[in-house]
Amino acid sequence: MITVHHLNDSRSQRVLWLLEELGLGYRIKHYQRDPKTMFAPDELRKVHPLGKSPVISDDGLTVAESGAIVEYLVDRYGEGRLAPRPGTPERLRWTYWLHFAEGSAMPPLLMKLAFDRVASTPVPFFIKPVTRMIAAKAMSTFIRPNLERQFDFMEAELSRSAWFAGDEFTAADIQMSFPLEAAAERAGLDARRPKLMAFLDRIHARPAYKKALERGGPYSFAKD
Ligand SMILES: N[C@@H](CCC(=O)N[C@@H](CS)C(=O)NCC(=O)O)C(=O)O
């Protein structure tokens, strides 16, 4: 039986969703973030040295890193579902988006989160203008331009085809859900990119997405 080491309100929601799409049985071991720091509990380091979520255990194996977990599950249990045939142009797009989600889309989103915290962290009043200035500079020179360029690129890609890897829904769409949800929640992705917003509406309407939410517990990016 596959075990998902599931941290509340986290990327591992994607793994639950993938398992629901594949119709596989699985067990969830729940872990709670520290409400102040938002870090995972130390207990998760017993499963994998980095103590991050998602991690799965299956058949004596431990697999971490969401893209690797998606590939493992699709290769082992997909029976051809949720991934285009190897050797096709769609398969190359699939691989691209599977890596893009964590390798390119998440870094500026995480930087935004970090610099928003720098700007809002309580500091002595005479330092405040300096921390605010550093955060604003990072935002205007690096983070915002990268986010906007990526939003434009992803919007254009979803104008080429209904889903990220082509005309069929695949696991690449599941992998792309988290950065897009995060972008809509806290980085200014909005109705100016109608294809991306429609993508979010379409994934949120999928029965397997809803089932995974029921099993995973509260998820702040969930929309009605
Ligand atoms: N690139 C990794 C990122 C893993 C990651 O940072 N997970 C977050 C949850 S969204 C986490 O475990 N945070 C808690 C912590 O860092 O202690 C993946 O996709 O699996």
Coordinates of N, CA and C and ligand atoms in Angstrom, one line a residue:
M1 N 0.9 -1.2 0.0 CA 0.0 0.0 0.0 C 0.9 1.3 0.0
I2 N 0.6 2.2 -0.9 CA 1.4 3.4 -0.9 C 1.0 4.3 0.3
T3 N 2.1 4.8 0.9 CA 1.8 5.8 2.0 C 2.3 7.1 1.6
V4 N 1.4 8.1 1.7 CA 1.8 9.5 1.5 C 2.0 10.2 2.8
H5 N 3.3 10.7 3.0 CA 3.6 11.5 4.2 C 3.1 12.9 3.9
H6 N 2.0 13.3 4.4 CA 1.3 14.5 3.9 C 1.4 15.6 5.0
L7 N 2.0 16.7 4.6 CA 2.1 17.8 5.5 C 0.9 18.7 5.1
N8 N 0.2 19.2 6.2 CA -1.0 20.0 5.9 C -0.7 21.1 5.1
D9 N -1.6 21.5 4.2 CA -1.6 22.7 3.4 C -0.3 22.8 2.6
S10 N 0.0 21.8 1.8 CA 1.3 21.8 1.1 C 1.3 21.1 -0.2
R11 N 2.5 21.1 -0.8 CA 2.6 20.5 -2.2 C 2.1 19.0 -2.2
S12 N 2.1 18.4 -1.1 CA 1.7 16.9 -1.2 C 0.2 16.8 -1.5
Q13 N -0.5 17.9 -1.5 CA -1.9 17.8 -2.0 C -1.9 17.3 -3.4
R14 N -0.9 17.7 -4.2 CA -0.8 17.3 -5.6 C -0.7 15.8 -5.7
V15 N 0.1 15.1 -4.8 CA 0.3 13.7 -4.9 C -1.1 13.0 -4.6
L16 N -1.8 13.5 -3.6 CA -3.1 12.9 -3.3 C -4.0 13.0 -4.5
W17 N -4.0 14.1 -5.1 CA -4.8 14.3 -6.3 C -4.4 13.4 -7.4
L18 N -3.1 13.2 -7.7 CA -2.7 12.2 -8.7 C -3.1 10.8 -8.4
L19 N -3.0 10.4 -7.1 CA -3.4 9.1 -6.7 C -4.9 8.9 -7.0
E20 N -5.7 10.0 -6.7 CA -7.2 9.9 -7.0 C -7.4 9.8 -8.5
E21 N -6.7 10.6 -9.3 CA -6.9 10.5 -10.7 C -6.6 9.1 -11.2
L22 N -5.6 8.5 -10.6 CA -5.2 7.1 -11.1 C -6.1 6.0 -10.4
G23 N -6.9 6.4 -9.5 CA -7.8 5.5 -8.8 C -7.1 4.4 -8.0
L24 N -5.9 4.8 -7.4 CA -5.1 3.9 -6.6 C -5.5 4.0 -5.1
G25 N -5.4 2.9 -4.4 CA -5.5 2.9 -3.0 C -4.3 3.5 -2.3
Y26 N -4.4 4.2 -1.2 CA -3.3 4.8 -0.5 C -3.7 5.1 0.9
R27 N -2.6 5.2 1.7 CA -2.8 5.6 3.1 C -2.1 6.9 3.3
I28 N -2.7 7.8 4.2 CA -2.1 9.1 4.4 C -1.6 9.1 5.8
K29 N -0.3 9.5 6.0 CA 0.2 9.8 7.3 C 0.3 11.3 7.4
H30 N -0.5 11.9 8.4 CA -0.6 13.3 8.5 C 0.5 13.9 9.3
Y31 N 1.0 15.0 8.9 CA 2.0 15.8 9.7 C 1.5 17.3 9.7
Q32 N 1.7 17.9 10.9 CA 1.2 19.3 11.0 C 2.4 20.3 11.0
R33 N 2.2 21.4 10.3 CA 3.2 22.4 10.3 C 3.2 23.1 11.7
D34 N 4.4 23.6 12.0 CA 4.4 24.5 13.2 C 3.7 25.8 12.8
P35 N 2.6 26.2 13.6 CA 1.8 27.3 13.1 C 2.6 28.6 13.1
K36 N 3.7 28.7 13.8 CA 4.5 30.0 13.8 C 5.5 30.0 12.7
T37 N 6.3 29.0 12.6 CA 7.4 29.0 11.6 C 6.9 28.4 10.2
M38 N 5.8 27.6 10.3 CA 5.3 26.9 9.1 C 6.2 25.7 8.7
F39 N 7.2 25.4 9.5 CA 8.1 24.3 9.2 C 7.4 23.0 9.5
A40 N 7.9 21.9 8.8 CA 7.3 20.6 9.0 C 7.9 20.1 10.4
P41 N 7.2 19.1 11.0 CA 7.8 18.6 12.3 C 9.0 17.8 12.0
D42 N 9.9 17.7 13.1 CA 11.1 16.9 12.9 C 10.9 15.5 12.5
E43 N 9.7 15.0 13.0 CA 9.3 13.6 12.7 C 9.5 13.2 11.2
L44 N 9.2 14.2 10.4 CA 9.3 13.9 8.9 C 10.7 13.6 8.4
R45 N 11.7 14.1 9.2 CA 13.1 13.8 8.9 C 13.5 12.3 9.1
K46 N 12.6 11.6 9.8 CA 12.9 10.2 10.0 C 12.5 9.4 8.7
V47 N 11.6 10.1 7.9 CA 11.2 9.4 6.6 C 12.2 9.8 5.5
H48 N 12.6 11.0 5.5 CA 13.6 11.5 4.5 C 14.5 12.6 5.2
P49 N 15.8 12.6 4.9 CA 16.7 13.5 5.7 C 16.3 15.0 5.5
L50 N 15.7 15.4 4.5 CA 15.4 16.8 4.3 C 14.1 17.2 5.1
G51 N 13.3 16.2 5.4 CA 12.1 16.5 6.2 C 11.1 17.4 5.5
K52 N 11.0 17.3 4.2 CA 10.1 18.1 3.4 C 8.9 17.2 2.9
S53 N 7.9 17.8 2.5 CA 6.7 17.0 2.0 C 6.5 17.5 0.6
P54 N 6.1 16.6 -0.4 CA 5.7 15.3 -0.2 C 6.9 14.3 -0.2
V55 N 6.6 13.2 0.5 CA 7.4 11.9 0.4 C 6.4 10.8 0.4
I56 N 6.7 9.8 -0.4 CA 5.9 8.6 -0.3 C 6.8 7.4 0.0
S57 N 6.1 6.4 0.6 CA 6.8 5.1 0.8 C 5.9 4.1 0.1
D58 N 6.6 3.2 -0.6 CA 5.9 2.2 -1.4 C 6.8 1.0 -1.6
D59 N 6.4 -0.1 -1.2 CA 7.1 -1.4 -1.6 C 8.5 -1.3 -1.1
G60 N 8.8 -0.8 0.1 CA 10.2 -0.7 0.6 C 11.0 0.5 0.0
L61 N 10.4 1.3 -0.8 CA 11.1 2.5 -1.4 C 10.6 3.7 -0.7
T62 N 11.5 4.7 -0.6 CA 11.1 6.1 -0.2 C 11.4 7.0 -1.4
V63 N 10.3 7.7 -1.8 CA 10.5 8.7 -2.9 C 10.1 10.1 -2.5
A64 N 11.1 11.0 -2.6 CA 10.8 12.4 -2.3 C 10.9 13.2 -3.6
E65 N 10.5 14.5 -3.5 CA 10.6 15.5 -4.5 C 9.3 15.3 -5.4
S66 N 8.4 16.2 -5.5 CA 7.2 16.0 -6.1 C 7.3 15.5 -7.6
G67 N 8.2 16.1 -8.4 CA 8.3 15.7 -9.8 C 8.7 14.2 -9.9
A68 N 9.6 13.8 -9.0 CA 10.1 12.4 -9.0 C 9.0 11.5 -8.6
I69 N 8.2 11.9 -7.6 CA 7.0 11.1 -7.2 C 6.0 10.9 -8.3
V70 N 5.7 12.0 -9.0 CA 4.8 12.0 -10.1 C 5.3 11.0 -11.2
E71 N 6.6 11.1 -11.5 CA 7.1 10.2 -12.5 C 7.1 8.7 -12.1
Y72 N 7.4 8.5 -10.8 CA 7.4 7.2 -10.3 C 6.0 6.6 -10.3
L73 N 5.0 7.3 -9.9 CA 3.7 6.8 -9.8 C 3.1 6.5 -11.2
V74 N 3.4 7.5 -12.1 CA 2.9 7.3 -13.5 C 3.5 6.2 -14.2
D75 N 4.9 6.0 -14.0 CA 5.6 4.9 -14.6 C 5.1 3.6 -14.1
R76 N 5.0 3.6 -12.8 CA 4.7 2.2 -12.2 C 3.3 1.8 -12.2
Y77 N 2.4 2.8 -12.1 CA 1.0 2.5 -12.0 C 0.1 3.1 -13.0
G78 N 0.6 3.9 -13.9 CA -0.2 4.7 -14.8 C -0.8 3.9 -15.9
E79 N -0.2 2.8 -16.3 CA -0.6 2.0 -17.5 C -1.0 2.9 -18.7
G80 N -0.1 3.8 -18.9 CA -0.3 4.7 -20.1 C -1.2 5.9 -19.8
R81 N -1.7 6.0 -18.6 CA -2.6 7.2 -18.3 C -1.8 8.3 -17.8
L82 N -2.3 9.5 -18.1 CA -1.7 10.8 -17.5 C -0.3 11.2 -18.0
A83 N 0.2 10.5 -19.1 CA 1.5 10.8 -19.7 C 1.4 10.5 -21.1
P84 N 1.8 11.4 -22.0 CA 1.8 11.1 -23.4 C 2.8 10.0 -23.7
R85 N 2.6 9.4 -24.9 CA 3.5 8.3 -25.3 C 5.0 8.7 -25.4
P86 N 6.0 8.0 -24.8 CA 7.4 8.3 -25.0 C 7.7 8.5 -26.4
G87 N 8.6 9.5 -26.7 CA 9.0 9.7 -28.1 C 8.2 10.7 -28.8
T88 N 7.1 11.2 -28.3 CA 6.2 12.1 -29.0 C 6.6 13.5 -28.6
P89 N 6.2 14.5 -29.4 CA 6.4 15.9 -29.0 C 5.7 16.3 -27.7
E90 N 4.5 15.7 -27.5 CA 3.7 15.9 -26.3 C 4.5 15.4 -25.0
R91 N 5.2 14.3 -25.2 CA 5.9 13.7 -24.1 C 7.1 14.7 -23.6
L92 N 7.7 15.3 -24.6 CA 8.7 16.3 -24.3 C 8.2 17.5 -23.6
R93 N 7.0 18.0 -24.0 CA 6.3 19.1 -23.3 C 6.0 18.6 -21.9
W94 N 5.5 17.4 -21.8 CA 5.2 16.8 -20.4 C 6.4 16.9 -19.5
T95 N 7.5 16.4 -20.0 CA 8.7 16.4 -19.2 C 9.1 17.9 -18.8
Y96 N 9.0 18.8 -19.8 CA 9.4 20.2 -19.6 C 8.6 20.7 -18.4
W97 N 7.2 20.6 -18.5 CA 6.4 21.2 -17.5 C 6.5 20.5 -16.1
L98 N 6.8 19.2 -16.2 CA 7.0 18.5 -14.9 C 8.2 19.1 -14.1
H99 N 9.3 19.5 -14.9 CA 10.4 20.1 -14.3 C 10.3 21.6 -14.0
F100 N 9.6 22.3 -15.0 CA 9.4 23.7 -14.9 C 8.7 24.1 -13.6
A101 N 7.7 23.3 -13.2 CA 6.9 23.7 -12.0 C 7.8 24.0 -10.8
E102 N 8.7 23.1 -10.5 CA 9.6 23.3 -9.3 C 10.9 24.0 -9.6
G103 N 11.4 23.8 -10.9 CA 12.7 24.3 -11.2 C 12.6 25.8 -11.6
S104 N 11.5 26.2 -12.2 CA 11.5 27.6 -12.7 C 10.3 28.4 -12.1
A105 N 9.2 27.8 -12.0 CA 8.0 28.6 -11.5 C 8.1 28.9 -10.0
M106 N 8.5 27.9 -9.2 CA 8.5 28.1 -7.8 C 9.5 29.1 -7.3
P107 N 10.8 29.1 -7.8 CA 11.8 30.0 -7.2 C 11.3 31.5 -7.1
P108 N 10.8 32.2 -8.1 CA 10.4 33.6 -7.9 C 9.2 33.7 -6.9
L109 N 8.4 32.7 -6.9 CA 7.2 32.7 -5.9 C 7.8 32.6 -4.5
L110 N 8.8 31.8 -4.3 CA 9.3 31.7 -3.0 C 10.1 32.9 -2.6
M111 N 10.8 33.5 -3.6 CA 11.5 34.7 -3.3 C 10.5 35.8 -2.9
K112 N 9.4 35.9 -3.6 CA 8.4 36.9 -3.2 C 7.9 36.7 -1.8
L113 N 7.7 35.5 -1.5 CA 7.2 35.2 -0.1 C 8.3 35.6 0.9
A114 N 9.6 35.3 0.6 CA 10.6 35.7 1.5 C 10.8 37.2 1.7
F115 N 10.7 37.9 0.5 CA 10.9 39.4 0.6 C 9.7 40.1 1.2
D116 N 8.5 39.5 1.0 CA 7.3 40.0 1.7 C 7.5 39.9 3.2
R117 N 8.1 38.8 3.6 CA 8.4 38.7 5.1 C 9.4 39.6 5.5
V118 N 10.5 39.8 4.7 CA 11.5 40.8 5.1 C 10.8 42.2 5.3
A119 N 9.9 42.6 4.4 CA 9.3 43.9 4.5 C 8.4 44.0 5.7
S120 N 7.8 42.9 6.1 CA 6.8 43.0 7.2 C 7.3 42.6 8.6
T121 N 8.5 42.0 8.6 CA 9.1 41.6 9.9 C 9.3 42.8 10.8
P122 N 8.8 42.7 12.1 CA 9.1 43.9 13.0 C 10.6 44.1 13.2
V123 N 11.0 45.3 13.0 CA 12.5 45.6 13.3 C 12.4 47.0 13.9
P124 N 13.5 47.5 14.5 CA 13.5 48.8 15.1 C 13.2 49.9 14.0
F125 N 12.5 50.9 14.4 CA 11.9 51.9 13.5 C 12.9 52.5 12.5
F126 N 14.2 52.7 13.0 CA 15.2 53.3 12.1 C 15.8 52.3 11.1
I127 N 15.5 51.0 11.3 CA 16.0 50.1 10.2 C 14.9 49.8 9.2
K128 N 13.6 50.0 9.6 CA 12.5 49.7 8.8 C 12.6 50.3 7.3
P129 N 13.0 51.5 7.2 CA 13.1 52.0 5.8 C 14.1 51.2 4.9
V130 N 15.1 50.7 5.6 CA 16.2 50.0 4.9 C 15.6 48.6 4.5
T131 N 15.0 47.9 5.4 CA 14.5 46.6 5.0 C 13.4 46.7 4.0
R132 N 12.6 47.7 4.1 CA 11.5 47.9 3.1 C 12.2 48.2 1.7
M133 N 13.2 49.0 1.7 CA 13.9 49.4 0.5 C 14.5 48.2 -0.2
I134 N 15.2 47.4 0.6 CA 15.8 46.2 0.0 C 14.7 45.3 -0.6
A135 N 13.6 45.1 0.1 CA 12.6 44.2 -0.4 C 12.0 44.8 -1.6
A136 N 11.7 46.1 -1.7 CA 11.1 46.7 -2.8 C 12.0 46.6 -4.1
K137 N 13.3 46.8 -3.8 CA 14.3 46.7 -4.9 C 14.4 45.3 -5.5
A138 N 14.4 44.3 -4.6 CA 14.4 42.9 -5.1 C 13.2 42.6 -5.9
M139 N 12.1 43.1 -5.4 CA 10.8 42.9 -6.1 C 10.8 43.5 -7.5
S140 N 11.2 44.8 -7.5 CA 11.0 45.5 -8.8 C 12.1 45.1 -9.9
T141 N 13.3 44.8 -9.4 CA 14.3 44.5 -10.4 C 14.4 43.0 -10.8
F142 N 14.0 42.1 -9.9 CA 14.1 40.7 -10.2 C 12.8 39.9 -10.2
I143 N 12.2 40.0 -9.0 CA 11.1 39.0 -8.8 C 9.9 39.3 -9.7
R144 N 9.4 40.6 -9.7 CA 8.2 40.9 -10.5 C 8.4 40.7 -12.0
P145 N 9.6 41.2 -12.5 CA 9.8 41.0 -14.0 C 9.8 39.5 -14.3
N146 N 10.4 38.6 -13.5 CA 10.4 37.2 -13.8 C 9.0 36.6 -13.7
L147 N 8.3 37.0 -12.7 CA 6.9 36.5 -12.5 C 6.1 36.9 -13.7
E148 N 6.2 38.1 -14.1 CA 5.3 38.6 -15.3 C 5.7 37.8 -16.6
R149 N 7.0 37.7 -16.8 CA 7.5 37.0 -18.0 C 7.0 35.5 -18.0
Q150 N 7.0 34.9 -16.8 CA 6.6 33.5 -16.7 C 5.0 33.4 -16.9
F151 N 4.3 34.4 -16.3 CA 2.8 34.4 -16.5 C 2.5 34.5 -18.0
D152 N 3.2 35.4 -18.7 CA 2.9 35.6 -20.1 C 3.2 34.3 -20.9
F153 N 4.3 33.7 -20.6 CA 4.7 32.5 -21.3 C 3.7 31.3 -21.0
M154 N 3.3 31.2 -19.8 CA 2.4 30.1 -19.5 C 1.0 30.4 -20.1
E155 N 0.6 31.6 -20.1 CA -0.7 32.0 -20.7 C -0.6 31.7 -22.2
A156 N 0.5 32.0 -22.9 CA 0.7 31.7 -24.3 C 0.7 30.2 -24.6
E157 N 1.3 29.4 -23.7 CA 1.3 28.0 -23.9 C -0.1 27.4 -23.8
L158 N -0.9 27.9 -22.9 CA -2.3 27.4 -22.8 C -3.2 28.0 -23.8
S159 N -2.7 28.9 -24.7 CA -3.4 29.3 -25.9 C -3.2 28.4 -27.0
R160 N -2.0 27.6 -26.9 CA -1.7 26.6 -28.0 C -2.5 25.4 -27.8
S161 N -2.7 25.0 -26.6 CA -3.4 23.7 -26.3 C -4.2 23.8 -25.0
A162 N -5.2 23.0 -24.8 CA -6.0 23.1 -23.6 C -5.3 22.8 -22.3
W163 N -4.3 21.9 -22.4 CA -3.5 21.5 -21.2 C -2.0 21.7 -21.5
F164 N -1.2 21.6 -20.4 CA 0.2 22.0 -20.6 C 0.9 21.1 -21.6
A165 N 0.6 19.8 -21.6 CA 1.4 18.9 -22.5 C 0.7 18.7 -23.9
G166 N -0.5 19.3 -24.1 CA -1.2 19.1 -25.3 C -2.7 19.1 -25.1
D167 N -3.5 18.3 -25.9 CA -4.9 18.4 -25.8 C -5.5 17.5 -24.7
E168 N -4.7 16.7 -24.1 CA -5.2 15.8 -23.0 C -4.7 16.3 -21.7
F169 N -5.5 16.1 -20.7 CA -5.1 16.4 -19.3 C -4.1 15.3 -18.9
T170 N -3.0 15.7 -18.3 CA -1.9 14.8 -17.8 C -1.4 15.2 -16.4
A171 N -0.5 14.4 -16.0 CA 0.1 14.6 -14.7 C 1.0 15.9 -14.7
A172 N 1.3 16.4 -15.8 CA 2.1 17.7 -15.9 C 1.1 18.8 -15.4
D173 N -0.2 18.7 -15.7 CA -1.1 19.7 -15.2 C -1.3 19.6 -13.7
I174 N -1.2 18.4 -13.2 CA -1.2 18.3 -11.7 C 0.0 19.0 -11.1
Q175 N 1.2 18.7 -11.7 CA 2.4 19.3 -11.2 C 2.4 20.8 -11.3
M176 N 1.8 21.3 -12.3 CA 1.7 22.8 -12.5 C 0.7 23.5 -11.6
S177 N -0.2 22.7 -11.0 CA -1.3 23.3 -10.2 C -0.8 24.1 -9.1
F178 N 0.3 23.6 -8.4 CA 0.7 24.3 -7.2 C 1.3 25.7 -7.4
P179 N 2.2 25.8 -8.4 CA 2.7 27.2 -8.6 C 1.6 28.1 -9.1
L180 N 0.7 27.6 -9.9 CA -0.4 28.5 -10.4 C -1.3 28.9 -9.3
E181 N -1.6 28.0 -8.4 CA -2.5 28.3 -7.2 C -1.8 29.3 -6.3
A182 N -0.5 29.1 -6.1 CA 0.3 30.0 -5.3 C 0.3 31.4 -5.9
A183 N 0.5 31.4 -7.3 CA 0.6 32.7 -8.0 C -0.7 33.5 -7.9
A184 N -1.9 32.7 -8.0 CA -3.2 33.4 -7.9 C -3.4 33.9 -6.5
E185 N -2.9 33.1 -5.5 CA -3.2 33.5 -4.1 C -2.4 34.7 -3.6
R186 N -1.1 34.7 -4.1 CA -0.2 35.7 -3.5 C 0.8 36.4 -4.4
A187 N 0.6 36.2 -5.7 CA 1.6 36.9 -6.6 C 1.0 37.6 -7.8
G188 N -0.3 37.9 -7.7 CA -0.8 38.8 -8.7 C -1.3 38.1 -10.0
L189 N -1.4 36.8 -10.0 CA -2.0 36.1 -11.2 C -3.5 36.3 -11.1
D190 N -4.1 36.9 -12.1 CA -5.5 37.3 -12.0 C -6.1 37.3 -13.5
A191 N -7.3 37.9 -13.6 CA -8.1 37.8 -14.8 C -7.4 38.4 -16.0
R192 N -6.2 39.1 -15.8 CA -5.5 39.5 -17.0 C -4.9 38.3 -17.7
R193 N -4.8 37.2 -17.1 CA -4.3 35.9 -17.8 C -5.5 34.9 -17.7
P194 N -6.5 35.1 -18.7 CA -7.7 34.3 -18.6 C -7.5 32.9 -18.8
K195 N -6.5 32.5 -19.6 CA -6.3 31.0 -19.9 C -5.8 30.4 -18.6
L196 N -4.9 31.0 -17.9 CA -4.4 30.4 -16.6 C -5.5 30.4 -15.6
M197 N -6.3 31.4 -15.5 CA -7.4 31.4 -14.5 C -8.5 30.3 -14.9
A198 N -8.7 30.1 -16.2 CA -9.7 29.1 -16.6 C -9.1 27.7 -16.3
F199 N -7.8 27.6 -16.4 CA -7.1 26.3 -16.1 C -7.4 26.0 -14.6
L200 N -7.2 27.0 -13.7 CA -7.4 26.8 -12.3 C -8.9 26.3 -12.1
D201 N -9.8 27.0 -12.7 CA -11.2 26.7 -12.6 C -11.5 25.2 -13.0
R202 N -10.9 24.8 -14.1 CA -11.1 23.5 -14.7 C -10.5 22.4 -13.7
I203 N -9.3 22.7 -13.2 CA -8.8 21.6 -12.3 C -9.5 21.5 -11.0
H204 N -10.0 22.7 -10.5 CA -10.7 22.7 -9.2 C -12.1 22.0 -9.4
A205 N -12.6 21.9 -10.6 CA -13.9 21.2 -10.8 C -13.7 19.7 -11.0
R206 N -12.5 19.2 -11.1 CA -12.4 17.7 -11.3 C -12.7 16.9 -10.1
P207 N -13.5 15.9 -10.2 CA -13.9 15.1 -9.1 C -12.7 14.6 -8.3
A208 N -11.6 14.2 -8.9 CA -10.5 13.6 -8.2 C -9.8 14.7 -7.4
Y209 N -9.8 15.9 -7.9 CA -9.2 17.1 -7.1 C -10.0 17.2 -5.8
K210 N -11.4 17.2 -6.0 CA -12.2 17.4 -4.8 C -12.1 16.3 -3.8
K211 N -12.0 15.1 -4.3 CA -11.8 13.9 -3.4 C -10.5 14.0 -2.7
A212 N -9.4 14.4 -3.3 CA -8.1 14.6 -2.7 C -8.2 15.6 -1.6
L213 N -9.0 16.7 -1.8 CA -9.1 17.7 -0.8 C -9.8 17.1 0.5
E214 N -10.9 16.3 0.2 CA -11.6 15.7 1.3 C -10.6 14.9 2.2
R215 N -9.7 14.1 1.5 CA -8.9 13.2 2.2 C -7.7 14.0 2.9
G216 N -7.2 15.1 2.2 CA -6.0 15.7 2.6 C -6.2 16.7 3.8
G217 N -7.4 17.2 3.9 CA -7.7 18.2 5.0 C -7.5 19.6 4.4
P218 N -7.6 20.6 5.3 CA -7.6 22.0 4.9 C -6.4 22.4 4.0
Y219 N -6.7 23.1 2.9 CA -5.7 23.5 1.9 C -6.1 24.9 1.5
S220 N -5.2 25.8 1.8 CA -5.6 27.2 1.7 C -5.7 27.7 0.3
F221 N -5.2 26.9 -0.7 CA -5.4 27.3 -2.1 C -6.7 26.8 -2.7
A222 N -7.4 26.0 -1.9 CA -8.7 25.4 -2.4 C -9.7 26.5 -2.7
K223 N -10.4 26.4 -3.8 CA -11.4 27.4 -4.2 C -12.7 26.6 -4.4
D224 N -13.9 27.3 -4.0 CA -15.2 26.6 -4.2 C -15.4 26.4 -5.7
Ligands
LIG1 N1 10.8 20.8 -4.5 C1 10.3 20.1 -3.4 C2 9.9 21.1 -2.4 C3 9.4 20.5 -1.1 C4 9.0 21.5 0.0 O1 9.6 22.6 0.1 N2 7.8 21.2 0.6 C5 7.3 22.1 1.6 C6 5.8 22.0 1.6 S1 5.0 22.8 0.3 C7 7.8 21.7 3.0 O2 7.9 20.6 3.3 N3 7.8 22.7 3.9 C8 8.1 22.5 5.3 C9 9.5 22.7 5.7 O3 10.3 23.3 4.9 O4 9.8 22.4 6.9 C10 9.2 19.2 -3.9 O5 8.5 19.6 -4.9 O6 8.9 18.2 -3.3

